[in-house]
PDB file of C-alpha atoms and ligand atoms in Angstrom:
ATOM      1  CA  UNK A   1      -4.566  24.319  -7.606  1.00  0.00           C
ATOM      2  CA  UNK A   2      -5.592  25.486  -4.119  1.00  0.00           C
ATOM      3  CA  UNK A   3      -4.908  23.689  -0.828  1.00  0.00           C
ATOM      4  CA  UNK A   4      -7.031  24.328   2.153  1.00  0.00           C
ATOM      5  CA  UNK A   5      -6.455  24.090   6.116  1.00  0.00           C
ATOM      6  CA  UNK A   6      -9.713  23.433   8.078  1.00  0.00           C
ATOM      7  CA  UNK A   7      -9.311  26.509  10.578  1.00  0.00           C
ATOM      8  CA  UNK A   8     -11.720  25.808  13.228  1.00  0.00           C
ATOM      9  CA  UNK A   9      -9.494  24.749  16.068  1.00  0.00           C
ATOM     10  CA  UNK A  10      -6.406  23.087  16.628  1.00  0.00           C
ATOM     11  CA  UNK A  11      -2.472  23.452  15.074  1.00  0.00           C
ATOM     12  CA  UNK A  12      -3.865  25.520  11.900  1.00  0.00           C
ATOM     13  CA  UNK A  13      -0.839  27.772  11.900  1.00  0.00           C
ATOM     14  CA  UNK A  14       1.655  24.816  11.895  1.00  0.00           C
ATOM     15  CA  UNK A  15       0.232  23.281   8.726  1.00  0.00           C
ATOM     16  CA  UNK A  16       0.263  26.622   7.298  1.00  0.00           C
ATOM     17  CA  UNK A  17       3.504  27.324   7.972  1.00  0.00           C
ATOM     18  CA  UNK A  18       4.457  23.589   6.758  1.00  0.00           C
ATOM     19  CA  UNK A  19       2.680  23.871   3.647  1.00  0.00           C
ATOM     20  CA  UNK A  20       4.732  27.354   2.907  1.00  0.00           C
ATOM     21  CA  UNK A  21       7.471  25.111   1.997  1.00  0.00           C
ATOM     22  CA  UNK A  22       5.699  23.031  -0.364  1.00  0.00           C
ATOM     23  CA  UNK A  23       2.881  25.888  -2.230  1.00  0.00           C
ATOM     24  CA  UNK A  24       3.193  28.757  -3.493  1.00  0.00           C
ATOM     25  CA  UNK A  25       1.358  31.619  -0.666  1.00  0.00           C
ATOM     26  CA  UNK A  26      -1.245  32.883  -3.138  1.00  0.00           C
ATOM     27  CA  UNK A  27      -2.491  29.006  -3.326  1.00  0.00           C
ATOM     28  CA  UNK A  28      -3.051  28.406   0.347  1.00  0.00           C
ATOM     29  CA  UNK A  29      -6.317  29.174   1.732  1.00  0.00           C
ATOM     30  CA  UNK A  30      -7.691  28.989   4.845  1.00  0.00           C
ATOM     31  CA  UNK A  31     -11.211  27.153   5.456  1.00  0.00           C
ATOM     32  CA  UNK A  32     -13.392  28.348   7.484  1.00  0.00           C
ATOM     33  CA  UNK A  33     -16.697  28.671   5.688  1.00  0.00           C
ATOM     34  CA  UNK A  34     -18.805  26.568   2.803  1.00  0.00           C
ATOM     35  CA  UNK A  35     -17.764  28.893   0.213  1.00  0.00           C
ATOM     36  CA  UNK A  36     -14.094  28.850   0.806  1.00  0.00           C
ATOM     37  CA  UNK A  37     -14.535  24.679   1.170  1.00  0.00           C
ATOM     38  CA  UNK A  38     -16.114  24.931  -1.965  1.00  0.00           C
ATOM     39  CA  UNK A  39     -13.132  26.511  -3.987  1.00  0.00           C
ATOM     40  CA  UNK A  40     -10.365  23.978  -2.247  1.00  0.00           C
ATOM     41  CA  UNK A  41      -8.753  20.909  -4.209  1.00  0.00           C
ATOM     42  CA  UNK A  42      -6.887  19.520  -1.227  1.00  0.00           C
ATOM     43  CA  UNK A  43      -7.951  20.049   2.604  1.00  0.00           C
ATOM     44  CA  UNK A  44      -5.492  19.324   5.211  1.00  0.00           C
ATOM     45  CA  UNK A  45      -7.537  18.257   8.831  1.00  0.00           C
ATOM     46  CA  UNK A  46      -5.566  19.571  11.571  1.00  0.00           C
ATOM     47  CA  UNK A  47      -4.771  18.314  14.838  1.00  0.00           C
ATOM     48  CA  UNK A  48      -6.685  19.402  17.955  1.00  0.00           C
ATOM     49  CA  UNK A  49      -9.351  18.578  19.716  1.00  0.00           C
ATOM     50  CA  UNK A  50     -11.787  16.264  17.645  1.00  0.00           C
ATOM     51  CA  UNK A  51     -15.072  16.565  19.750  1.00  0.00           C
ATOM     52  CA  UNK A  52     -14.591  20.522  19.359  1.00  0.00           C
ATOM     53  CA  UNK A  53     -13.983  20.430  15.917  1.00  0.00           C
ATOM     54  CA  UNK A  54     -16.941  18.326  15.110  1.00  0.00           C
ATOM     55  CA  UNK A  55     -19.007  20.473  16.551  1.00  0.00           C
ATOM     56  CA  UNK A  56     -17.663  23.711  14.923  1.00  0.00           C
ATOM     57  CA  UNK A  57     -17.807  22.226  11.991  1.00  0.00           C
ATOM     58  CA  UNK A  58     -21.569  21.232  12.671  1.00  0.00           C
ATOM     59  CA  UNK A  59     -22.593  25.060  14.252  1.00  0.00           C
ATOM     60  CA  UNK A  60     -20.495  26.596  10.786  1.00  0.00           C
ATOM     61  CA  UNK A  61     -23.006  24.706   8.535  1.00  0.00           C
ATOM     62  CA  UNK A  62     -19.293  22.594   7.254  1.00  0.00           C
ATOM     63  CA  UNK A  63     -20.291  19.216   8.247  1.00  0.00           C
ATOM     64  CA  UNK A  64     -22.856  18.330   5.082  1.00  0.00           C
ATOM     65  CA  UNK A  65     -20.442  19.824   2.666  1.00  0.00           C
ATOM     66  CA  UNK A  66     -17.352  18.333   3.381  1.00  0.00           C
ATOM     67  CA  UNK A  67     -19.404  15.128   3.659  1.00  0.00           C
ATOM     68  CA  UNK A  68     -19.982  15.651   0.076  1.00  0.00           C
ATOM     69  CA  UNK A  69     -16.836  16.718  -0.630  1.00  0.00           C
ATOM     70  CA  UNK A  70     -15.412  13.681   1.135  1.00  0.00           C
ATOM     71  CA  UNK A  71     -17.083  11.742  -1.123  1.00  0.00           C
ATOM     72  CA  UNK A  72     -16.890  12.971  -4.256  1.00  0.00           C
ATOM     73  CA  UNK A  73     -13.037  12.494  -3.676  1.00  0.00           C
ATOM     74  CA  UNK A  74     -11.622  15.643  -2.050  1.00  0.00           C
ATOM     75  CA  UNK A  75      -7.712  14.946  -1.338  1.00  0.00           C
ATOM     76  CA  UNK A  76      -7.452  15.345   2.416  1.00  0.00           C
ATOM     77  CA  UNK A  77      -4.596  14.622   4.983  1.00  0.00           C
ATOM     78  CA  UNK A  78      -5.812  14.323   8.234  1.00  0.00           C
ATOM     79  CA  UNK A  79      -3.857  14.403  11.622  1.00  0.00           C
ATOM     80  CA  UNK A  80      -4.721  13.469  14.940  1.00  0.00           C
ATOM     81  CA  UNK A  81      -7.998  14.712  15.525  1.00  0.00           C
ATOM     82  CA  UNK A  82      -8.472  15.151  11.578  1.00  0.00           C
ATOM     83  CA  UNK A  83      -8.149  11.243  11.617  1.00  0.00           C
ATOM     84  CA  UNK A  84     -10.030  10.568  14.490  1.00  0.00           C
ATOM     85  CA  UNK A  85     -13.040  12.753  12.897  1.00  0.00           C
ATOM     86  CA  UNK A  86     -12.776  10.842   9.765  1.00  0.00           C
ATOM     87  CA  UNK A  87     -12.595   7.596  11.311  1.00  0.00           C
ATOM     88  CA  UNK A  88     -15.170   4.658  10.756  1.00  0.00           C
ATOM     89  CA  UNK A  89     -15.366   3.573  14.204  1.00  0.00           C
ATOM     90  CA  UNK A  90     -13.964   5.095  17.511  1.00  0.00           C
ATOM     91  CA  UNK A  91     -13.782   2.493  20.403  1.00  0.00           C
ATOM     92  CA  UNK A  92     -15.394   3.754  23.545  1.00  0.00           C
ATOM     93  CA  UNK A  93     -12.438   5.673  25.583  1.00  0.00           C
ATOM     94  CA  UNK A  94     -12.369   5.932  29.221  1.00  0.00           C
ATOM     95  CA  UNK A  95     -12.544   9.934  28.721  1.00  0.00           C
ATOM     96  CA  UNK A  96     -16.351   9.299  27.698  1.00  0.00           C
ATOM     97  CA  UNK A  97     -17.911  11.410  25.125  1.00  0.00           C
ATOM     98  CA  UNK A  98     -16.665  11.304  21.309  1.00  0.00           C
ATOM     99  CA  UNK A  99     -17.598  12.926  18.372  1.00  0.00           C
ATOM    100  CA  UNK A 100     -19.755  12.109  15.483  1.00  0.00           C
ATOM    101  CA  UNK A 101     -17.881  10.878  12.530  1.00  0.00           C
ATOM    102  CA  UNK A 102     -17.678  10.575   8.723  1.00  0.00           C
ATOM    103  CA  UNK A 103     -16.813   7.227   8.273  1.00  0.00           C
ATOM    104  CA  UNK A 104     -14.375   7.628   5.230  1.00  0.00           C
ATOM    105  CA  UNK A 105     -11.085   6.009   6.659  1.00  0.00           C
ATOM    106  CA  UNK A 106     -11.487   2.206   7.155  1.00  0.00           C
ATOM    107  CA  UNK A 107     -10.090   2.445  10.562  1.00  0.00           C
ATOM    108  CA  UNK A 108     -11.082   1.624  14.055  1.00  0.00           C
ATOM    109  CA  UNK A 109      -9.493   4.141  16.371  1.00  0.00           C
ATOM    110  CA  UNK A 110      -9.169   5.010  20.379  1.00  0.00           C
ATOM    111  CA  UNK A 111      -9.042   8.396  21.440  1.00  0.00           C
ATOM    112  CA  UNK A 112      -6.068   9.332  23.637  1.00  0.00           C
ATOM    113  CA  UNK A 113      -4.929   5.547  23.610  1.00  0.00           C
ATOM    114  CA  UNK A 114      -1.150   5.906  24.800  1.00  0.00           C
ATOM    115  CA  UNK A 115      -1.891   6.612  28.269  1.00  0.00           C
ATOM    116  CA  UNK A 116      -0.377   9.520  30.485  1.00  0.00           C
ATOM    117  CA  UNK A 117       2.862   8.473  30.362  1.00  0.00           C
ATOM    118  CA  UNK A 118       3.400   8.338  26.671  1.00  0.00           C
ATOM    119  CA  UNK A 119       0.732  11.087  26.534  1.00  0.00           C
ATOM    120  CA  UNK A 120       3.008  12.631  23.792  1.00  0.00           C
ATOM    121  CA  UNK A 121       6.281  11.482  22.633  1.00  0.00           C
ATOM    122  CA  UNK A 122       8.270  11.204  19.715  1.00  0.00           C
ATOM    123  CA  UNK A 123       9.405   8.374  17.942  1.00  0.00           C
ATOM    124  CA  UNK A 124      10.816   7.416  14.141  1.00  0.00           C
ATOM    125  CA  UNK A 125       8.067   6.552  11.777  1.00  0.00           C
ATOM    126  CA  UNK A 126       8.833   4.428   8.705  1.00  0.00           C
ATOM    127  CA  UNK A 127       6.360   6.262   5.935  1.00  0.00           C
ATOM    128  CA  UNK A 128       5.685   3.968   3.014  1.00  0.00           C
ATOM    129  CA  UNK A 129       7.791   5.443  -0.265  1.00  0.00           C
ATOM    130  CA  UNK A 130       9.113   8.253   1.974  1.00  0.00           C
ATOM    131  CA  UNK A 131      12.481   9.047   0.410  1.00  0.00           C
ATOM    132  CA  UNK A 132      15.213   9.778   3.490  1.00  0.00           C
ATOM    133  CA  UNK A 133      15.977   9.228   7.088  1.00  0.00           C
ATOM    134  CA  UNK A 134      12.565   7.869   9.163  1.00  0.00           C
ATOM    135  CA  UNK A 135      10.350  10.518   9.421  1.00  0.00           C
ATOM    136  CA  UNK A 136      10.699  12.169  13.134  1.00  0.00           C
ATOM    137  CA  UNK A 137       7.033  11.798  14.264  1.00  0.00           C
ATOM    138  CA  UNK A 138       5.195  13.925  16.885  1.00  0.00           C
ATOM    139  CA  UNK A 139       2.442  12.170  19.004  1.00  0.00           C
ATOM    140  CA  UNK A 140       0.223  14.301  21.146  1.00  0.00           C
ATOM    141  CA  UNK A 141      -2.608  12.636  22.752  1.00  0.00           C
ATOM    142  CA  UNK A 142      -2.696  10.825  19.930  1.00  0.00           C
ATOM    143  CA  UNK A 143      -5.628   8.236  18.902  1.00  0.00           C
ATOM    144  CA  UNK A 144      -4.287   4.615  18.410  1.00  0.00           C
ATOM    145  CA  UNK A 145      -5.279   2.876  15.302  1.00  0.00           C
ATOM    146  CA  UNK A 146      -6.944  -0.212  17.166  1.00  0.00           C
ATOM    147  CA  UNK A 147      -8.194  -2.203  13.569  1.00  0.00           C
ATOM    148  CA  UNK A 148      -7.368  -1.260   9.636  1.00  0.00           C
ATOM    149  CA  UNK A 149     -10.374  -2.522   7.661  1.00  0.00           C
ATOM    150  CA  UNK A 150     -10.302  -3.842   4.139  1.00  0.00           C
ATOM    151  CA  UNK A 151     -10.532  -0.641   2.784  1.00  0.00           C
ATOM    152  CA  UNK A 152      -7.500   0.897   4.090  1.00  0.00           C
ATOM    153  CA  UNK A 153      -3.823   0.463   3.419  1.00  0.00           C
ATOM    154  CA  UNK A 154      -1.385   1.118   6.316  1.00  0.00           C
ATOM    155  CA  UNK A 155       1.595   3.690   5.141  1.00  0.00           C
ATOM    156  CA  UNK A 156       3.066   4.711   8.212  1.00  0.00           C
ATOM    157  CA  UNK A 157       4.214   2.400  11.161  1.00  0.00           C
ATOM    158  CA  UNK A 158       6.546   3.207  14.599  1.00  0.00           C
ATOM    159  CA  UNK A 159       7.970  -0.278  15.261  1.00  0.00           C
ATOM    160  CA  UNK A 160       5.292  -2.828  14.361  1.00  0.00           C
ATOM    161  CA  UNK A 161       1.956  -0.601  14.867  1.00  0.00           C
ATOM    162  CA  UNK A 162       0.274   1.366  12.187  1.00  0.00           C
ATOM    163  CA  UNK A 163       0.214   5.191  12.664  1.00  0.00           C
ATOM    164  CA  UNK A 164      -0.862   5.931   9.433  1.00  0.00           C
ATOM    165  CA  UNK A 165      -3.108   4.468   6.812  1.00  0.00           C
ATOM    166  CA  UNK A 166      -4.532   5.665   2.983  1.00  0.00           C
ATOM    167  CA  UNK A 167      -8.123   5.380   2.003  1.00  0.00           C
ATOM    168  CA  UNK A 168      -8.485   6.549  -1.826  1.00  0.00           C
ATOM    169  CA  UNK A 169      -7.315   9.774  -1.822  1.00  0.00           C
ATOM    170  CA  UNK A 170      -6.985  10.180   1.805  1.00  0.00           C
ATOM    171  CA  UNK A 171      -4.369   9.777   4.059  1.00  0.00           C
ATOM    172  CA  UNK A 172      -5.048   9.785   8.108  1.00  0.00           C
ATOM    173  CA  UNK A 173      -2.099   9.810  10.480  1.00  0.00           C
ATOM    174  CA  UNK A 174      -1.969  10.030  14.034  1.00  0.00           C
ATOM    175  CA  UNK A 175       0.882  11.817  14.040  1.00  0.00           C
ATOM    176  CA  UNK A 176       1.788  15.783  13.683  1.00  0.00           C
ATOM    177  CA  UNK A 177       3.804  16.061  10.359  1.00  0.00           C
ATOM    178  CA  UNK A 178       3.147  19.650  10.732  1.00  0.00           C
ATOM    179  CA  UNK A 179       5.070  20.128  14.011  1.00  0.00           C
ATOM    180  CA  UNK A 180       8.716  18.193  12.968  1.00  0.00           C
ATOM    181  CA  UNK A 181       9.619  21.060  10.557  1.00  0.00           C
ATOM    182  CA  UNK A 182       9.878  18.456   7.812  1.00  0.00           C
ATOM    183  CA  UNK A 183       8.131  19.232   5.202  1.00  0.00           C
ATOM    184  CA  UNK A 184       8.626  15.947   3.295  1.00  0.00           C
ATOM    185  CA  UNK A 185       5.109  14.309   4.170  1.00  0.00           C
ATOM    186  CA  UNK A 186       3.181  17.215   3.054  1.00  0.00           C
ATOM    187  CA  UNK A 187       5.211  17.264  -0.196  1.00  0.00           C
ATOM    188  CA  UNK A 188       4.760  13.658  -0.507  1.00  0.00           C
ATOM    189  CA  UNK A 189       0.709  13.441   0.017  1.00  0.00           C
ATOM    190  CA  UNK A 190       0.385  16.560  -2.533  1.00  0.00           C
ATOM    191  CA  UNK A 191       2.674  14.961  -5.252  1.00  0.00           C
ATOM    192  CA  UNK A 192       0.224  12.149  -4.965  1.00  0.00           C
ATOM    193  CA  UNK A 193      -2.810  14.118  -4.877  1.00  0.00           C
ATOM    194  CA  UNK A 194      -1.793  15.808  -8.185  1.00  0.00           C
ATOM    195  CA  UNK A 195       0.856  14.063  -9.982  1.00  0.00           C
ATOM    196  CA  UNK A 196       2.744  16.255 -12.386  1.00  0.00           C
ATOM    197  CA  UNK A 197       2.251  14.973 -16.107  1.00  0.00           C
ATOM    198  CA  UNK A 198       4.890  12.815 -16.605  1.00  0.00           C
ATOM    199  CA  UNK A 199       4.301  11.104 -13.732  1.00  0.00           C
ATOM    200  CA  UNK A 200       0.715  10.821 -14.508  1.00  0.00           C
ATOM    201  CA  UNK A 201       1.640   9.074 -17.511  1.00  0.00           C
ATOM    202  CA  UNK A 202       4.091   6.610 -15.537  1.00  0.00           C
ATOM    203  CA  UNK A 203       1.098   5.946 -13.192  1.00  0.00           C
ATOM    204  CA  UNK A 204      -1.011   4.728 -15.936  1.00  0.00           C
ATOM    205  CA  UNK A 205       1.698   2.493 -17.839  1.00  0.00           C
ATOM    206  CA  UNK A 206       2.226   1.046 -14.577  1.00  0.00           C
ATOM    207  CA  UNK A 207       0.037  -2.322 -14.400  1.00  0.00           C
ATOM    208  CA  UNK A 208      -2.548  -2.434 -11.664  1.00  0.00           C
ATOM    209  CA  UNK A 209      -3.388   0.780 -11.108  1.00  0.00           C
TER     210      UNK A 209
HETATM  211  N1  LIG B   1      -6.627  13.894  22.069  1.00  0.00           N
HETATM  212  C1  LIG B   1      -6.947  14.470  20.943  1.00  0.00           C
HETATM  213  C2  LIG B   1      -8.921  14.117  20.488  1.00  0.00           C
HETATM  214  O1  LIG B   1      -8.890  13.107  21.003  1.00  0.00           O
HETATM  215  C3  LIG B   1      -6.412  14.476  19.498  1.00  0.00           C
HETATM  216  C4  LIG B   1      -5.063  15.148  19.925  1.00  0.00           C
HETATM  217  C5  LIG B   1      -4.773  15.899  19.058  1.00  0.00           C
HETATM  218  O2  LIG B   1      -4.796  15.918  17.728  1.00  0.00           O
HETATM  219  N2  LIG B   1      -3.252  16.140  18.859  1.00  0.00           N
HETATM  220  O3  LIG B   1      -9.338  14.486  19.755  1.00  0.00           O
END
């Protein structure tokens, strides 16, 4: 199993560092080319600037290969700008130019929607089925999830506001689990994407799955 971090722009080293607590080093890969993308079994899309990442994906010939892998069910954990790039729809933001998106996560987001005062903040996040205390959520010029469509399921909340969803094999979060020094979200995502054989049998037995 190889785990990649899309390494075009944004908080790539932070994801890489968080993953080192969870995945043996030789299984981690920075993804910058279509060839590298082809070798990974799961991909992390970092936070950063979604317009820049979109442009670099296009210029680097990665847009189509990534769209194809997303369509094939590649497990992806996308944070912040990463989620923006996967969203079905971006509600126009006052800041103007929004990036194109892959439209694979059934949410409407608006970029930088927490206003200047709360542009960056930290808050306890309740994550579905995550053991232990609430997750320390770091939000940096985060998008807000304005609407969740039928193709996505909320999995994370700050108070009553949805800050994370799942759509098939993809998790999209508006906060940055790679910045809080707490590897539980990275670990949980990979455990669900690659269940141990005994867990797979348990899942198969569970009705409705
Ligand atoms: N504001 C950025 C954007 O719109 C996202 C911020 C982030 O990823 N921390 O792309």
